[in-house]
Tab-separated table of C-alpha atoms in Angstrom:
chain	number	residue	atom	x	y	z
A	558	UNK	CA	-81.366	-61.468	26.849
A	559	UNK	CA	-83.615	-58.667	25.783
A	560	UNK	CA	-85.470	-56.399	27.625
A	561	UNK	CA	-87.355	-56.752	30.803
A	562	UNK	CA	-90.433	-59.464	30.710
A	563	UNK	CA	-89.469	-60.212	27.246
A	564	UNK	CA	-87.084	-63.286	25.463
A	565	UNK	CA	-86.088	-64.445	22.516
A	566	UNK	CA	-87.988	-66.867	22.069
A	567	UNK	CA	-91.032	-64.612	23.130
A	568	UNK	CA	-90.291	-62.199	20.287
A	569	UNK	CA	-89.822	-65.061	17.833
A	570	UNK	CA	-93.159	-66.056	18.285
A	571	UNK	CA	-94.860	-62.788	18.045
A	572	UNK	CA	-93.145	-61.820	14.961
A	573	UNK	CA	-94.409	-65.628	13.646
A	574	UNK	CA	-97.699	-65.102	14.310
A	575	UNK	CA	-97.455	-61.179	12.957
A	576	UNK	CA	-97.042	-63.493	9.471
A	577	UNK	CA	-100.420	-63.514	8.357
A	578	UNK	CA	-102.426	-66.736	7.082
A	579	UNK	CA	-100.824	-66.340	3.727
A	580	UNK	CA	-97.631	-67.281	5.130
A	581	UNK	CA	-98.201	-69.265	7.984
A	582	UNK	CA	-94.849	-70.579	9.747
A	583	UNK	CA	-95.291	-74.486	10.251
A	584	UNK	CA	-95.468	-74.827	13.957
A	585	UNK	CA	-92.620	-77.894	14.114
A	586	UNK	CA	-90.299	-75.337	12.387
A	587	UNK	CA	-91.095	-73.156	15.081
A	588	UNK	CA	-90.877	-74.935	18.066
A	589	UNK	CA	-86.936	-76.172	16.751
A	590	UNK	CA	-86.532	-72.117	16.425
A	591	UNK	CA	-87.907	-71.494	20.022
A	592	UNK	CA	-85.925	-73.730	21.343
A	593	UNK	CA	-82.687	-72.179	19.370
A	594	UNK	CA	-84.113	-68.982	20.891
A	595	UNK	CA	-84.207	-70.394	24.251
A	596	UNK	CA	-80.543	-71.675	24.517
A	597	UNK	CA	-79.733	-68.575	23.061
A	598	UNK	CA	-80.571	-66.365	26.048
A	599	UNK	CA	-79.424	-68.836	28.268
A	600	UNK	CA	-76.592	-68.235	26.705
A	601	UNK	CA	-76.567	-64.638	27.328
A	602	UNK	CA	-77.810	-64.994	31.161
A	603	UNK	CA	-74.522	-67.358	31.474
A	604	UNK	CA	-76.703	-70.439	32.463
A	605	UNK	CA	-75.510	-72.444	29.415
A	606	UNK	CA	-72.162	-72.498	27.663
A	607	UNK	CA	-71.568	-74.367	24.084
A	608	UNK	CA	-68.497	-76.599	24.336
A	609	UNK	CA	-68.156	-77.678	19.838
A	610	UNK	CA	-71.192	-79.291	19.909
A	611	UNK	CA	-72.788	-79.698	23.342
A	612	UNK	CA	-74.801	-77.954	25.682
A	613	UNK	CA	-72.321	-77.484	28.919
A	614	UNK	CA	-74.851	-76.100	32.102
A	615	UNK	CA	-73.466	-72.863	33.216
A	616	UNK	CA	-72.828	-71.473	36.810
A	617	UNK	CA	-75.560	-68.552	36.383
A	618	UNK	CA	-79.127	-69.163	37.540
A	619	UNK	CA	-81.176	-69.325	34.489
A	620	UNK	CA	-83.475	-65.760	33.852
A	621	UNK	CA	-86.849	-64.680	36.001
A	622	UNK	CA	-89.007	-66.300	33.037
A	623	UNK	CA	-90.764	-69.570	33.472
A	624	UNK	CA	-90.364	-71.522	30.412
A	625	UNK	CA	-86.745	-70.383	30.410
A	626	UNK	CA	-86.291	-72.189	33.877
A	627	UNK	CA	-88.478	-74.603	32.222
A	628	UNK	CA	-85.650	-75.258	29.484
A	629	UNK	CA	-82.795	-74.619	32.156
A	630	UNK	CA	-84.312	-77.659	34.127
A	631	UNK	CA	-84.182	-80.325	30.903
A	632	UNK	CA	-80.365	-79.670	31.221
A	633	UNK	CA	-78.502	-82.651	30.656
A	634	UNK	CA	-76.315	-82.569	33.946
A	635	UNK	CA	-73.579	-84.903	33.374
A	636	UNK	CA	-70.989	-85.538	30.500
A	637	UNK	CA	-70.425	-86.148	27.793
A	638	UNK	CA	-73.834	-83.525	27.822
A	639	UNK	CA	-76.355	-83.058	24.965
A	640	UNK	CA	-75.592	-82.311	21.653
A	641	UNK	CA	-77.188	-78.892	20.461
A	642	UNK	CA	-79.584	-80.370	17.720
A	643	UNK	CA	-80.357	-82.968	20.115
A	644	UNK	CA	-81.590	-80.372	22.771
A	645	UNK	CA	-83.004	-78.536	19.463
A	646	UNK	CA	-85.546	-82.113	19.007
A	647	UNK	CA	-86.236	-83.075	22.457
A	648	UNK	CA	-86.850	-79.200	24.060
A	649	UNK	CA	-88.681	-78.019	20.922
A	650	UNK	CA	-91.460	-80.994	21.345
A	651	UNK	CA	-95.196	-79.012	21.464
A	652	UNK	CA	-92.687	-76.389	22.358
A	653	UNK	CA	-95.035	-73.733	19.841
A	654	UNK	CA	-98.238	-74.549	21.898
A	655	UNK	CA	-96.408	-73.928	25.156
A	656	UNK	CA	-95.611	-70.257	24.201
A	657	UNK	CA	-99.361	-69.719	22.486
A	658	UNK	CA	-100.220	-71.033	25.892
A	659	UNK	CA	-97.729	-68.669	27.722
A	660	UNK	CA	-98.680	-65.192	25.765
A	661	UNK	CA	-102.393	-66.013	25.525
A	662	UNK	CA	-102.515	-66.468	29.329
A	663	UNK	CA	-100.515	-63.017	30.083
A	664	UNK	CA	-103.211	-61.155	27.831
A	665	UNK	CA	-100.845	-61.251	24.736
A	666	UNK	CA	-102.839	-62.575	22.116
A	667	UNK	CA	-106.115	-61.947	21.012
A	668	UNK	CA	-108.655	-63.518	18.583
A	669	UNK	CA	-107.951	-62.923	14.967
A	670	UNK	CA	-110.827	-63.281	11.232
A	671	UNK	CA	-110.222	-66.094	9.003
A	672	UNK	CA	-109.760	-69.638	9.829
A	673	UNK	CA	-106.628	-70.687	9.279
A	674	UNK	CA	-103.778	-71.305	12.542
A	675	UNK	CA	-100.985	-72.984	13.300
A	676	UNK	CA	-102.987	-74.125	15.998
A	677	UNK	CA	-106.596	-75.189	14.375
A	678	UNK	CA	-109.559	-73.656	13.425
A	679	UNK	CA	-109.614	-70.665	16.070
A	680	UNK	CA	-107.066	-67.960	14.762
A	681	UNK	CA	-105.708	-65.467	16.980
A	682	UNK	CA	-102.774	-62.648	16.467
A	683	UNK	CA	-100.741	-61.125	18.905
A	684	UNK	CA	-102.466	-58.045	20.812
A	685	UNK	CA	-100.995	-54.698	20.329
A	686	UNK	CA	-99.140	-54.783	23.893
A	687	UNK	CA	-94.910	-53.119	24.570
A	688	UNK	CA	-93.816	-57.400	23.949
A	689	UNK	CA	-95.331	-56.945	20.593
A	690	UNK	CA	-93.706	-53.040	19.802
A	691	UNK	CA	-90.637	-54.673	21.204
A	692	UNK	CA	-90.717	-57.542	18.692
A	693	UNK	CA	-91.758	-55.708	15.766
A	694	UNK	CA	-88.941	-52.986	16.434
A	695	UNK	CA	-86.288	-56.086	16.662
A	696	UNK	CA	-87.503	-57.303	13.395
A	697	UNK	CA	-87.429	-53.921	11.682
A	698	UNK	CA	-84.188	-52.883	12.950
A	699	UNK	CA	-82.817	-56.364	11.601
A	700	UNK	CA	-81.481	-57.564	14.804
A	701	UNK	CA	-78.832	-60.951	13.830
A	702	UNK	CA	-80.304	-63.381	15.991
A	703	UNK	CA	-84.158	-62.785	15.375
A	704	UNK	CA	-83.460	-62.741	12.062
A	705	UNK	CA	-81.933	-65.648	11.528
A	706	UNK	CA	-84.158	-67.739	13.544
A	707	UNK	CA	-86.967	-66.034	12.073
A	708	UNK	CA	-85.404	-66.921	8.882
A	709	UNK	CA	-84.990	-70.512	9.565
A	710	UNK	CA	-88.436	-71.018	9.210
A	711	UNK	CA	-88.877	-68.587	6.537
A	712	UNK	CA	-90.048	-65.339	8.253
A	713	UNK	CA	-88.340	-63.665	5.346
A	714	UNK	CA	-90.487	-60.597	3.610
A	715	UNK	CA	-88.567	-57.959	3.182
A	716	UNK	CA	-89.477	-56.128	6.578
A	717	UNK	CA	-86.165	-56.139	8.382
A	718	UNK	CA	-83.558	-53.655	7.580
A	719	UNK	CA	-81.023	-56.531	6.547
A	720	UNK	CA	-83.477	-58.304	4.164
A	721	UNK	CA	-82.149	-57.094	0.909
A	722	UNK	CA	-78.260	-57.777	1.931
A	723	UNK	CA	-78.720	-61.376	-0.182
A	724	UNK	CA	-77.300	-64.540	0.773
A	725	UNK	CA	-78.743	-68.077	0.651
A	726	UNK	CA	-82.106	-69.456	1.549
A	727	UNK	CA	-83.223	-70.652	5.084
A	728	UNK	CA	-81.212	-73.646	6.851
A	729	UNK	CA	-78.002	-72.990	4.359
A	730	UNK	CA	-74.869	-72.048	6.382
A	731	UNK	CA	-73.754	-69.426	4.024
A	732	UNK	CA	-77.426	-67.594	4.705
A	733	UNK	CA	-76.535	-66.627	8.159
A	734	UNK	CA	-76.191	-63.066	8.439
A	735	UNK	CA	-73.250	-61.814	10.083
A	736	UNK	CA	-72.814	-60.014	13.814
A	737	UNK	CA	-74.509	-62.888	15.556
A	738	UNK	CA	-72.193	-62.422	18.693
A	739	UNK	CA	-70.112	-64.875	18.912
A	740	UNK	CA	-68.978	-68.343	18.155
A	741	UNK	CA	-71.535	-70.424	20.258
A	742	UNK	CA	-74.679	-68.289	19.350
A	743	UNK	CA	-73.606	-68.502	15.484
A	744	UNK	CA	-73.244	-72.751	16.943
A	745	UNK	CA	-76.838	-72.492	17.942
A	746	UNK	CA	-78.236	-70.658	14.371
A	747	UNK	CA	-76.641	-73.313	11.956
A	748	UNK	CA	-78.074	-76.007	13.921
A	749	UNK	CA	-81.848	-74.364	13.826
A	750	UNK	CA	-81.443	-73.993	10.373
A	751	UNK	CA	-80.103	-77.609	10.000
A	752	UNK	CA	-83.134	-79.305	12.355
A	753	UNK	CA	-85.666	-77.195	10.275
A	754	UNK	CA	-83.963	-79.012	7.232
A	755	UNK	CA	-83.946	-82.382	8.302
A	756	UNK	CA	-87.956	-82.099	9.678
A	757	UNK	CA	-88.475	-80.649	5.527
A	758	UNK	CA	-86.631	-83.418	4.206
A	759	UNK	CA	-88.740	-86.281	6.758
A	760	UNK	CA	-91.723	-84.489	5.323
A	761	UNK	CA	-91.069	-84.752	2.034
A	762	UNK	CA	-89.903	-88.274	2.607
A	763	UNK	CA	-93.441	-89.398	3.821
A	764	UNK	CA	-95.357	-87.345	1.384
A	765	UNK	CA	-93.689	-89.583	-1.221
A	766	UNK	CA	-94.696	-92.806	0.657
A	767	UNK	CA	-97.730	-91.933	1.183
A	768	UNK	CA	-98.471	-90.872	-2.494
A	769	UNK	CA	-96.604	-94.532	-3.226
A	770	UNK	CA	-99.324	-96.630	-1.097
A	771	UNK	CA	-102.223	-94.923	-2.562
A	772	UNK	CA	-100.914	-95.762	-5.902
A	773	UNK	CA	-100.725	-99.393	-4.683
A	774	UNK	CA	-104.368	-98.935	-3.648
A	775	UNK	CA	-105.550	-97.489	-6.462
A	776	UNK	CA	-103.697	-100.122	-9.060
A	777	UNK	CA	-103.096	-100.045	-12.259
């Protein structure tokens, strides 16, 4: 966990929507990454454990943060328990919204110029507030966890300490950075980085269908 009335996930967003128009994070990318963020800290609070593959409840009470007890209540109870990518999918659903929701309604956003949002035509930015300081100083200081997840759905521009250490693009293995705590959090990462790849790869997938049946339209 991070510090008090902050998460994770909380900082992920912030430091997504710090991104600027010009590189706006897609907000299914995100809300795989928030939910990699979630499990994380429940992770750290002891309310989760990561047996290979699947998400094992924990004895701990999950943290004093609602949409963390939100994700500590989706728990799959009983064995064989979830795999991680599958809690990845099925928590991360509209899981963006729910934290735009969250921060706008605890006075942490605030409305933004241009047009252009994740979220349609009304643009907002996070509010200068301590969550956002807190975020911005994770992301400078090149903290492993937020920068990986932020890097799983490219949040990758140069302003964290670690940025110019190399290594591969987003959602490859060998471009997780190292110190991310152990084996189960480094678990989590990968399989961000590998749901961000498979939603890329469904997209491209339909683009080229859809490009197909308008050629069919359209005829020779």
């Amino acid at each position: 966990m991070t510090a008090a009335n902050t998460t994770t996930a909380k900082d992920l967003f912030i430091i997504a929507m710090d991104t600027g128009p010009d590189h706006a994070v897609g907000q299914g990318d995100l809300s795989l990454a928030l939910a990699g963020a979630e499990l994380i800290d429940l992770l750290g609070s002891g309310s989760v454990t990561v047996d290979g593959d699947r998400v094992v409840p924990g004895r701990a009470p999950a943290p004093d943060d609602r949409l963390l007890r939100e994700a500590a209540a989706l728990l799959t109870r009983q064995p064989p328990y979830e795999p991680v990518e599958d809690w990845l999918w099925r928590r991360g659903r509209e899981l963006a919204a729910a934290y735009r929701d969250a921060l706008a309604a605890e006075g942490g956003l605030t409305r933004a110029g241009g047009d252009r949002s994740l979220f349609g035509t009304r643009r907002v930015e996070p509010a200068d507030t301590p969550a956002r300081r807190r975020a911005t100083e994770r992301r400078a200081e090149g903290e492993p966890v937020l920068t990986a997840l932020g890097a799983a759905v490219g949040i990758d521009d140069g302003e964290s300490a670690g940025a110019d250490a190399g290594g591969e693009g987003p959602g490859e293995a060998g471009g997780l950075p190292p110190g991310l705590g152990d084996e189960s959090v480094t678990a989590v990462v990968a399989a961000v980085h590998d749901a961000v790849m498979e939603l890329e790869a469904v997209r491209q997938r339909r683009t080229i269908e859809n490009a197909a049946f308008a050629n069919v339209w359209r005829g020779p």
